[in-house]
Coordinates of C-alpha atoms and ligand atoms in Angstrom, one line a residue:
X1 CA -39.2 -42.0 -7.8
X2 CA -38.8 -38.2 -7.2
X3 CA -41.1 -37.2 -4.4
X4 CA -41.9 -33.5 -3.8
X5 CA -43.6 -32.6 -0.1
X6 CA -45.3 -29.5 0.3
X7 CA -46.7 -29.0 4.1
X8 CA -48.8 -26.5 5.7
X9 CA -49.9 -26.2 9.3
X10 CA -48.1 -26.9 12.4
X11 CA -45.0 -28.2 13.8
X12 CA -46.8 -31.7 14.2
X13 CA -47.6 -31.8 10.3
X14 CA -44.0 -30.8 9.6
X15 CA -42.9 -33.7 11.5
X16 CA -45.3 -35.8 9.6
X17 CA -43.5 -34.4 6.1
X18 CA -40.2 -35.6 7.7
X19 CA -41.3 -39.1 9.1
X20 CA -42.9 -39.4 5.1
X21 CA -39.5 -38.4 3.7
X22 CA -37.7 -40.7 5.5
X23 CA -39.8 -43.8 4.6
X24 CA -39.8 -43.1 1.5
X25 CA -35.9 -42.5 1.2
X26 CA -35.1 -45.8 3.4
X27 CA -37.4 -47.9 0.5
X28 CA -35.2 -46.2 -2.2
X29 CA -37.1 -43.2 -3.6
X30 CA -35.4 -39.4 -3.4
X31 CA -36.8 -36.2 -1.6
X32 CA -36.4 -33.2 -4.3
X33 CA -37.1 -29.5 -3.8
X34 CA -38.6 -28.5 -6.6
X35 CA -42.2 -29.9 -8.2
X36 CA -40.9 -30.0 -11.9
X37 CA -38.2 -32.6 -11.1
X38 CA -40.9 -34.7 -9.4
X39 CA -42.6 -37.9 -9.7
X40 CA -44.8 -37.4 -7.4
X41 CA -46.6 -34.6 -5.3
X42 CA -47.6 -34.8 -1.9
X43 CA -49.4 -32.2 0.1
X44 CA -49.6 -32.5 3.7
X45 CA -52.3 -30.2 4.8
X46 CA -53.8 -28.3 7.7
X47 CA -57.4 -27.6 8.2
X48 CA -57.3 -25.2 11.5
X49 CA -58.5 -22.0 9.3
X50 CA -60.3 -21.9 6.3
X51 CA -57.2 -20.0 4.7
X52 CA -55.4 -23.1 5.5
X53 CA -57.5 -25.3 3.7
X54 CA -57.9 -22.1 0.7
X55 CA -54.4 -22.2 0.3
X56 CA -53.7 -25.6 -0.3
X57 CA -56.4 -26.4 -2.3
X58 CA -55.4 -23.6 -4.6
X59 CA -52.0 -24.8 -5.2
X60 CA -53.0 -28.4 -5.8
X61 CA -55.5 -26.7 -8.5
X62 CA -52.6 -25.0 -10.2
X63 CA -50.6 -28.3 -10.4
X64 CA -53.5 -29.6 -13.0
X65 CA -51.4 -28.1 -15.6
X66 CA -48.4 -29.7 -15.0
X67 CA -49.9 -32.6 -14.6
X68 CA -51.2 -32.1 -18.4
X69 CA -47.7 -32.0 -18.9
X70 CA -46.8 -35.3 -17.5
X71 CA -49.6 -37.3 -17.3
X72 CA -47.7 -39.8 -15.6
X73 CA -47.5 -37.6 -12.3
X74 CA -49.4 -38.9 -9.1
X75 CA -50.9 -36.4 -7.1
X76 CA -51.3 -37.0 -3.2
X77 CA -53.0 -34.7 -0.5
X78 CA -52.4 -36.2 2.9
X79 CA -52.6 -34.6 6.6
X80 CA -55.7 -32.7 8.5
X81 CA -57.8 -31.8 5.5
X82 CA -57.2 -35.5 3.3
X83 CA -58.2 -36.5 6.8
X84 CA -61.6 -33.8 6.7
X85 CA -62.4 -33.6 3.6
X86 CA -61.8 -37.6 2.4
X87 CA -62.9 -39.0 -1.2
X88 CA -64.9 -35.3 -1.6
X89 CA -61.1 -33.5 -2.9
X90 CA -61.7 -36.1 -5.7
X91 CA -64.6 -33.8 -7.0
X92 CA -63.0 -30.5 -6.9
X93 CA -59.5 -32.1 -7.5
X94 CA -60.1 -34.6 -10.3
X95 CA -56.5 -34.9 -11.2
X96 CA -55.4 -36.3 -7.9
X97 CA -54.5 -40.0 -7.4
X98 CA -55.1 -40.2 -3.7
X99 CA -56.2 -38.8 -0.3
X100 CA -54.2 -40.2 2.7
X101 CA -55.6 -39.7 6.1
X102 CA -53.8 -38.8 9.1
X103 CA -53.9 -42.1 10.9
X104 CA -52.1 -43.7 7.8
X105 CA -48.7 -42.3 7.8
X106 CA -47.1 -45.4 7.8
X107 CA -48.6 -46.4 4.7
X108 CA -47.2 -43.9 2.0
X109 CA -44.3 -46.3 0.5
X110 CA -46.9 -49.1 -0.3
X111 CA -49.5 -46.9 -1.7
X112 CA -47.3 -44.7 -4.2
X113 CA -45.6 -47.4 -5.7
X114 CA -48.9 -49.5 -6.1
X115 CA -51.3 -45.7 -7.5
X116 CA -47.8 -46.1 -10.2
X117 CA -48.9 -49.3 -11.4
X118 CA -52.3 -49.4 -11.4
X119 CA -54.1 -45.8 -11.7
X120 CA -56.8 -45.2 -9.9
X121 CA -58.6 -42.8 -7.1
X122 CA -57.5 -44.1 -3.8
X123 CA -58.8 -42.3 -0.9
X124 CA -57.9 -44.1 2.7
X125 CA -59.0 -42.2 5.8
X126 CA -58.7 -44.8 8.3
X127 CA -57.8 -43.9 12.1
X128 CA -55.6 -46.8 13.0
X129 CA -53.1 -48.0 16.1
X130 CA -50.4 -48.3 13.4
X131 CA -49.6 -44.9 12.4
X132 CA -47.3 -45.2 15.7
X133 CA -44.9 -47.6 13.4
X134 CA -44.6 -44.9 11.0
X135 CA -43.8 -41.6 13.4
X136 CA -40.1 -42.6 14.1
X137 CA -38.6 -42.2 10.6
X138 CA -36.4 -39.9 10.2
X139 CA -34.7 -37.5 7.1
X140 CA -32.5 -34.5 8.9
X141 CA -32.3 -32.4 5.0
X142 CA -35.9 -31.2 6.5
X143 CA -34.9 -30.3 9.8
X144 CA -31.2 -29.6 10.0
X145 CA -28.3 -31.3 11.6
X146 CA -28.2 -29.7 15.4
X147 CA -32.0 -29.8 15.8
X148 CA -34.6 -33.1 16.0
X149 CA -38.2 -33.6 16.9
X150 CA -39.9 -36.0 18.0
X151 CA -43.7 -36.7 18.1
X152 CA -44.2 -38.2 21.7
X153 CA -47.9 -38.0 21.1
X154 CA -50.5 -38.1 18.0
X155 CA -54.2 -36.6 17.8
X156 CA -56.3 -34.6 20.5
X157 CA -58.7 -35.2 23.5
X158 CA -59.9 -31.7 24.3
X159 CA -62.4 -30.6 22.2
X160 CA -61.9 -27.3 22.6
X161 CA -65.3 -25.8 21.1
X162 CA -63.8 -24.3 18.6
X163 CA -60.9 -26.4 17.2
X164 CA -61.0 -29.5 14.2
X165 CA -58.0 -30.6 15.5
X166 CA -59.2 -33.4 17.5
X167 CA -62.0 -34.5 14.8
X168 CA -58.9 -34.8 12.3
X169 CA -56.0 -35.9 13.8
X170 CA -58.7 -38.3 15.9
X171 CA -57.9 -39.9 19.6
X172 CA -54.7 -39.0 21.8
X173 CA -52.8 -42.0 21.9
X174 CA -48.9 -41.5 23.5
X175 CA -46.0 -43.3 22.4
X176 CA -43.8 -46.0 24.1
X177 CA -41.6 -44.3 26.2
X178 CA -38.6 -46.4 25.3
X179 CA -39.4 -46.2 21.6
X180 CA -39.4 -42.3 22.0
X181 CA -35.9 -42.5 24.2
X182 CA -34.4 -45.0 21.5
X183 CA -35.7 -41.7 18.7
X184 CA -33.7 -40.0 20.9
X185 CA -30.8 -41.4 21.1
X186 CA -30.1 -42.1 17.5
X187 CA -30.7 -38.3 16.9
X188 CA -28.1 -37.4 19.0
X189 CA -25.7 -40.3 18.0
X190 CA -26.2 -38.2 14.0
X191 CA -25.4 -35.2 15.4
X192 CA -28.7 -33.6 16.9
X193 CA -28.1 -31.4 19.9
X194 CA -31.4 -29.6 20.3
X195 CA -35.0 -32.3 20.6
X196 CA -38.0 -30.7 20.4
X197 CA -40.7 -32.8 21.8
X198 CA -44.6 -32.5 20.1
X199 CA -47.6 -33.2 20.5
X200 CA -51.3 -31.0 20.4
X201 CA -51.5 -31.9 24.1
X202 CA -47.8 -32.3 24.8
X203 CA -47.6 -32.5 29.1
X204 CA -50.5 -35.1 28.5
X205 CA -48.5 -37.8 27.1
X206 CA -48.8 -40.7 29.1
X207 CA -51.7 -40.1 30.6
X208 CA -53.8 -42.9 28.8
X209 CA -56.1 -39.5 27.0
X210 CA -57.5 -38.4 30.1
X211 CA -58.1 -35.1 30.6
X212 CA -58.7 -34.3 33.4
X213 CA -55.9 -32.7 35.5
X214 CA -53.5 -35.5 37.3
X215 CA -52.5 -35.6 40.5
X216 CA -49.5 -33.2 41.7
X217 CA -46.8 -36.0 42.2
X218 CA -47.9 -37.5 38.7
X219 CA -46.8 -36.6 35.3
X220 CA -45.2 -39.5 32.8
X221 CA -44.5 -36.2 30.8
X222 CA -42.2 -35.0 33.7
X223 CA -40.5 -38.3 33.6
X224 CA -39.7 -38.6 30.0
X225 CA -38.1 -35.1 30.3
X226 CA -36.0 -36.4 33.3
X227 CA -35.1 -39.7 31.1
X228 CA -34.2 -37.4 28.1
X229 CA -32.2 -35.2 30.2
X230 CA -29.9 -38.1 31.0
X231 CA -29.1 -38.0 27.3
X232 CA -25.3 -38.0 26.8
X233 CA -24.5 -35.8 24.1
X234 CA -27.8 -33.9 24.1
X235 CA -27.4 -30.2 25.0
X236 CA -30.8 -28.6 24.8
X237 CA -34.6 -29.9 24.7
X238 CA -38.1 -28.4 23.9
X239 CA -41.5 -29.0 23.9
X240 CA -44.9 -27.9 22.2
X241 CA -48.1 -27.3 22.7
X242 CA -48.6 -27.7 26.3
X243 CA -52.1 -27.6 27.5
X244 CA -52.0 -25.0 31.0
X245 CA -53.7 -27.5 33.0
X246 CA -51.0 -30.1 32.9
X247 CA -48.1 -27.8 34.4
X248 CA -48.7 -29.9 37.9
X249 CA -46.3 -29.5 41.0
X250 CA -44.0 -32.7 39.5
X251 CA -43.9 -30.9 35.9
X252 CA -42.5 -27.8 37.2
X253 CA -40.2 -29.1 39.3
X254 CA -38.3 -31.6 36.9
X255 CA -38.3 -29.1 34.4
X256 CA -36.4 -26.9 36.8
X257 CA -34.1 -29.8 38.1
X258 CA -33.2 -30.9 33.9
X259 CA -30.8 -28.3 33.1
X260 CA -31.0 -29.3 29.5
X261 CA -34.9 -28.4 29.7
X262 CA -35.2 -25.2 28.3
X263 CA -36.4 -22.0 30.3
X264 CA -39.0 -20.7 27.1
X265 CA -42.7 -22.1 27.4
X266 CA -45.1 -21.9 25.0
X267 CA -48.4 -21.7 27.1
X268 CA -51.8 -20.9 24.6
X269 CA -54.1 -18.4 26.5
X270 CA -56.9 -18.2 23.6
X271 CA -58.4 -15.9 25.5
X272 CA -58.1 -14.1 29.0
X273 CA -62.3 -13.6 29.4
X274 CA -63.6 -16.6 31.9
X275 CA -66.6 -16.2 30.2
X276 CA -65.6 -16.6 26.2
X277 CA -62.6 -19.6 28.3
X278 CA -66.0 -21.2 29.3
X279 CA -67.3 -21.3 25.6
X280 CA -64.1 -22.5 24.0
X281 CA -64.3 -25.2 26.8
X282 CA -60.6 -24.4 28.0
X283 CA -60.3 -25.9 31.4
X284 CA -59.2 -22.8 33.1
X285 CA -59.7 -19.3 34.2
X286 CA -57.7 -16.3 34.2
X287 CA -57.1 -16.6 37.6
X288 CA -55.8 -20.2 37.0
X289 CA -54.2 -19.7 34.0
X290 CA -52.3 -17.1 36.2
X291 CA -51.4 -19.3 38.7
X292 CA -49.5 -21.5 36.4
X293 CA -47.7 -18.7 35.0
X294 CA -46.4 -17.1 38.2
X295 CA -45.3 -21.0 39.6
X296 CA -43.3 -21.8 36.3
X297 CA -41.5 -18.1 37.3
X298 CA -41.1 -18.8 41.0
X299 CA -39.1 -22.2 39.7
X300 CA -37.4 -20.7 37.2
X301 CA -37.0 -17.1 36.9
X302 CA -35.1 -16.6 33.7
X303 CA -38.0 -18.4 31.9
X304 CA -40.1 -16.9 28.8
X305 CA -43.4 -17.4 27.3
X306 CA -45.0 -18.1 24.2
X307 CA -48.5 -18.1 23.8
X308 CA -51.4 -18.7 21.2
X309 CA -54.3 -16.2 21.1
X310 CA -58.2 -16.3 19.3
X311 CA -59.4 -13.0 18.6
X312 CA -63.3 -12.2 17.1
X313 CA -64.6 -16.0 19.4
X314 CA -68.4 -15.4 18.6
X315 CA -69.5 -13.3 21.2
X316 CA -66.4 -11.5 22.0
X317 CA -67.0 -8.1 23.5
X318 CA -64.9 -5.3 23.7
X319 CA -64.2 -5.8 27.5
X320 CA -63.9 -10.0 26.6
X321 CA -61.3 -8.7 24.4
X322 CA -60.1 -6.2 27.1
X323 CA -59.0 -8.6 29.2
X324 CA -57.0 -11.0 26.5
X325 CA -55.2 -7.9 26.0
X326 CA -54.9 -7.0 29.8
X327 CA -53.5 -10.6 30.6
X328 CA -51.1 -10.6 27.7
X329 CA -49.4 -7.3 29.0
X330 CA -49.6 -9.0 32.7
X331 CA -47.3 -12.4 31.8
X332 CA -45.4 -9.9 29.0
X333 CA -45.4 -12.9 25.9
X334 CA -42.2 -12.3 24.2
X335 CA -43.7 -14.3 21.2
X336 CA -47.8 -14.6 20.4
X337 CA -49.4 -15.8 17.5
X338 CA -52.3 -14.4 17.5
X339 CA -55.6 -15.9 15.2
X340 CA -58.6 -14.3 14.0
X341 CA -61.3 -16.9 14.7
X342 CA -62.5 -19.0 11.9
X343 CA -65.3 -21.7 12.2
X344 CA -64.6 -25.0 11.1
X345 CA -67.5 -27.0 9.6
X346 CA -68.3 -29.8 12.6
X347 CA -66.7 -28.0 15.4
X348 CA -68.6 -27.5 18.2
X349 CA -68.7 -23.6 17.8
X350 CA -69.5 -23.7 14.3
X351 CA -73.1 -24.1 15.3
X352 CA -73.0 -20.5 16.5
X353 CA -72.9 -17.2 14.3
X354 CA -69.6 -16.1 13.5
X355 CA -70.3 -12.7 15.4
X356 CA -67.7 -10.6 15.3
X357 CA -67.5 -8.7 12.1
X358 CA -64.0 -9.2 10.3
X359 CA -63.0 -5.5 10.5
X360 CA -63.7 -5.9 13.6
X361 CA -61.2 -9.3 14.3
X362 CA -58.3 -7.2 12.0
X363 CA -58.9 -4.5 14.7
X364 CA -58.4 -6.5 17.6
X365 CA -55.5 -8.5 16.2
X366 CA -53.7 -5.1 15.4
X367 CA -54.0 -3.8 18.6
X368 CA -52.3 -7.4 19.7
X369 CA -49.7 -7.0 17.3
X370 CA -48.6 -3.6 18.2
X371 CA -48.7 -4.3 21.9
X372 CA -46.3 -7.8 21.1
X373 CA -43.7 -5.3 19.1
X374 CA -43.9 -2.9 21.4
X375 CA -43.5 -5.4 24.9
X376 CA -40.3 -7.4 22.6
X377 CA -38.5 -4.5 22.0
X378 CA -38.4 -3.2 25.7
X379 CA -37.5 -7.1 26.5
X380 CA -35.1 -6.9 24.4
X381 CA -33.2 -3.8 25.3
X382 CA -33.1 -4.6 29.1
X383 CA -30.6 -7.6 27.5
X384 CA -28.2 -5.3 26.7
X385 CA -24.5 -5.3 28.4
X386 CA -25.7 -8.7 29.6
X387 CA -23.9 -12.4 29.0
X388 CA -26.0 -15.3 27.0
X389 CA -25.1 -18.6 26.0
X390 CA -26.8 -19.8 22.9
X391 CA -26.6 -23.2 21.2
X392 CA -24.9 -21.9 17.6
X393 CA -27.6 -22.5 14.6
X394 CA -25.2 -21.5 11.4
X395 CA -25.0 -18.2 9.6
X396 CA -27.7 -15.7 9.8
X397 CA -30.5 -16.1 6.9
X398 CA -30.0 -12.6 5.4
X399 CA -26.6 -12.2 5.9
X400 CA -24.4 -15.0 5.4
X401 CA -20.9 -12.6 7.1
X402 CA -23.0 -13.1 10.6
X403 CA -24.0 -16.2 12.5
X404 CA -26.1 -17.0 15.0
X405 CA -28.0 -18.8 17.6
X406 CA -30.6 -18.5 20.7
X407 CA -31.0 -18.3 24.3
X408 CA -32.1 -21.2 26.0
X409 CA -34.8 -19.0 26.3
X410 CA -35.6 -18.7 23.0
X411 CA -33.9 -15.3 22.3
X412 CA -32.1 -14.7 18.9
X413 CA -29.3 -13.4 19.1
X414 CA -26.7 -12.5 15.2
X415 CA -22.3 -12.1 16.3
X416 CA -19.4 -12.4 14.5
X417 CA -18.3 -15.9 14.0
X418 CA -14.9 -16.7 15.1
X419 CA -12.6 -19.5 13.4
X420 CA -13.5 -21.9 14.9
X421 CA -17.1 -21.3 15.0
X422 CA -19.6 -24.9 14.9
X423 CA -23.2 -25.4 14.7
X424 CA -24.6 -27.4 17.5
X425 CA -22.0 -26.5 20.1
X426 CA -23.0 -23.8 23.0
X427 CA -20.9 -20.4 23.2
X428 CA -21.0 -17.4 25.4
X429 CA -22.3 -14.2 23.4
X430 CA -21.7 -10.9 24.8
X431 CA -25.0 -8.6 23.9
X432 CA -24.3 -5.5 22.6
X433 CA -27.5 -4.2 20.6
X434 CA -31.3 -4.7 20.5
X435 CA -33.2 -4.7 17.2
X436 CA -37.1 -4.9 17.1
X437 CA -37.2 -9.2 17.2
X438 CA -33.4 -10.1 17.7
X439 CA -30.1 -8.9 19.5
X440 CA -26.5 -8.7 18.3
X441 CA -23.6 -9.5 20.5
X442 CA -19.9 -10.7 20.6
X443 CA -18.7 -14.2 21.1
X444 CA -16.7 -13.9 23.8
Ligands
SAH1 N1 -52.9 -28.0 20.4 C1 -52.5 -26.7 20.4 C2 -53.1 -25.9 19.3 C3 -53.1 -26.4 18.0 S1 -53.9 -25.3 16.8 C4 -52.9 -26.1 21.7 O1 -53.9 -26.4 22.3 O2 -52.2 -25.2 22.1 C5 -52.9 -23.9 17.0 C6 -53.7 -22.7 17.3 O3 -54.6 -22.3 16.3 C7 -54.5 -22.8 18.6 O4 -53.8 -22.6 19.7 C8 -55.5 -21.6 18.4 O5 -55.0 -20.4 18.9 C9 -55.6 -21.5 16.8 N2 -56.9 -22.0 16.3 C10 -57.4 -23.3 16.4 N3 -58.6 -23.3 15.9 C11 -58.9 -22.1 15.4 C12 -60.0 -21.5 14.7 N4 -61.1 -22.2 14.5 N5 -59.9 -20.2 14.4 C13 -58.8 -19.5 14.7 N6 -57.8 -20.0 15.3 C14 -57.8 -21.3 15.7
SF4_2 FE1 -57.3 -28.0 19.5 FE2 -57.7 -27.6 22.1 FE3 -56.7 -29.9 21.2 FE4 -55.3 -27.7 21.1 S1 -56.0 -28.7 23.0 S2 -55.5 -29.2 19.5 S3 -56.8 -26.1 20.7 S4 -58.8 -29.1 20.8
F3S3 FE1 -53.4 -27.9 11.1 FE2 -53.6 -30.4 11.5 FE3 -51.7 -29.1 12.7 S1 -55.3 -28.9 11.4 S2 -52.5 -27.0 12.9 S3 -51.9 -29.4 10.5 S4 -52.8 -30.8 13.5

């Protein structure tokens, strides 16, 4: 059969889409880009915003007509809203054939072939120990040649107040370090020269879903990395989202010891108000939160940070919102993504009013926005004159004549290939302009 996948949502989901692809490719079927050449349509969803969940329920509407088309079409939503919303799609989705929870990954090949046979509404929303089978398939068309991820970890523990993450991707459970090392290895025997390691709780993995804060000498996370590092063949490796608390003495110190571990970390704030921290239940304070931040610098002072940011939390005051803004300029984010808050139905915070008026959340993530510009473009410009070595991606998306590639550090930089110019390899780039998000250099 011709399988279409449409995800939304995060870098785990997108995993997800991959580890679907490649069971159903190893049991015969084909991945095709395009839903008219399809067989079948699957939509892996996300559920974190409302829009999210708008979004894809308004493209699975539209595909009613060409379904009327070709009746024999199935119809599959999967991921973080199948997972939420269960046999209920059914009633505002009527042409679908099935909703596939997110602890059932591994049983897509079985249940498209069977809904072909024997038509009927299926919905299976199931948590269950197996999904783990299914996370290790691979199909590189989704996420090129040079670059891999792995998912070391699946679901969430934290229960931040106002997140749905952990109620639909359900309890944190880590996988087998050898199974994740053997992932690993095969990636890089195909080719693969960058991993990215997920998970929601990332630096927790191995840490049997406890979460509380471990000791300073202990992090399983920290020796994965150091086992990965040992990789022959491997050049670079990443890792999202880390949860602040986790970034122990061990954690920082391996990641400065790997030299394959990459000097870019993507550390969510939410917010930088103890008092609105206290209500998301984030485990930390500004002053903590802080803390982490200036010992990942002391170890390794080239490093960069990502972060993830709520604006409009209810009860957000102007000062609350203040200090987000004060403790973004203070750790100078070269990359935020910054969210206006939404509630989702069950989450703790839901029970709460929704305070802050939407103009009011647009404001506030404006003001973000324009600080973030503003704070990457003087980054950017102090790089000038300097040397970088980036891990060569291809040519440049908008103009084939350039190429280019990124800092270990995350930086983009576009040059003029060179004959003998590869994707995967590492080359030394000599920068020679900023723009307002990327730089452009020489290979030199
Ligand atoms: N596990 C990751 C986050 C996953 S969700 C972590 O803890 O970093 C990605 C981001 O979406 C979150 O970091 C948060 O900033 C945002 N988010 C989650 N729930 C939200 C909500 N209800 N409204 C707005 N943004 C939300
Ligand atoms: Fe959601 Fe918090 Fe878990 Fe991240 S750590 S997925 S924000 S509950
Ligand atoms: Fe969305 Fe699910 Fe990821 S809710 S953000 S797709 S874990």
């Amino acid at each position: 059969m011709n399988v279409f996948i449409k995800t939304y949502g995060c870098q785990m989901n997108e995993r997800d889409s991959e580890a679907f692809a490649g069971m159903l490719v190893k049991a015969g079927h084909t991945v095709v880009w395009s839903e008219e050449e399809a067989d079948v349509l699957l939509f892996n969803t996300c559920s974190v915003r409302e829009q999210a969940e708008r979004k894809a329920i308004g493209k699975i509407g539209y595909m009613k007509k060409l379904k009327a088309k070709k009746p024999d079409l199935v119809i599959g939503v999967m991921g973080c809203m199948a997972q939420r919303l269960g046999d209920k799609l059914f009633e505002e989705l009527p042409h679908l054939d099935f909703v596939l929870g997110t602890g059932q990954l591994h049983t897509i090949v079985p249940l498209i072939e069977s809904i072909r046979e024997d038509r009927r509404h299926v919905a299976n929303v199931a948590e269950s120990a197996a999904v783990l089978t299914g996370m290790g398939s691979h199909y590189a068309p989704m996420t090129g040649s040079w670059h891999g991820q792995i998912a070391i970890t699946r679901g969430c523990n934290r229960f931040c107040s106002y997140c749905i993450v952990p109620y639909v991707r359900g309890r944190e459970i880590s996988r087998e370090i050898g199974d994740v090392l053997d992932e690993a290895r095969m990636l890089v025997d195909q080719g693969c020269r960058e991993i990215m390691l997920l998970g929601q709780n990332v630096a927790a993995y191995g840490l049997g879903g406890n979460v509380n804060a471990p000791a300073p000498d202990h992090s399983p996370f920290a020796d994965l990395l150091a086992e990965m590092n040992k990789i022959e063949g491997l050049l670079r490796i990443r890792f999202t989202s880390p949860y602040p608390t986790y970034f122990n003495a061990k954690l920082i110190r391996t990641i400065a010891e790997c030299e394959k571990v990459c000097h870019n970390i993507h550390l969510p704030l939410q917010s930088g108000s103890d008092r609105i921290l206290k209500l998301m239940n984030r485990q930390y304070t500004r002053a903590s939160y802080m803390e982490v931040v200036n010992n990942i610098r002391a170890a390794l002072p080239d490093v960069t940070f990502s972060t993830d940011v709520i604006v409009g939390f209810p009860d957000e005051t102007h000062d609350d919102f203040l200090m987000t803004r004060d403790v973004m300029n203070e750790v100078g984010f070269d990359n935020s993504f910054i969210f206006k808050y939404s509630p989702r139905p069950g989450a703790k915070s839901s029970f709460v009013e929704d305070s802050v008026p939407q103009e009011v959340k647009e404001e506030r993530n404006q003001i973000l926005l324009g600080d973030l510009k503003n704070r990457v473009e003087a980054n950017l410009k102090q790089l000038v004159g300097s040397v970088q070595e980036v891990l060569v991606e291809g040519e440049s998306p908008r103009n084939p004549d350039r190429w280019c590639g990124k800092t270990g550090n995350s930086r983009l930089i576009h040059f003029e290939p060179d004959d003998g110019i590869q994707a995967g390899t590492l080359r030394k780039v000599l920068v020679k302009r900023a723009g307002t998000v990327s730089l452009s250099g020489e290979l030199i």
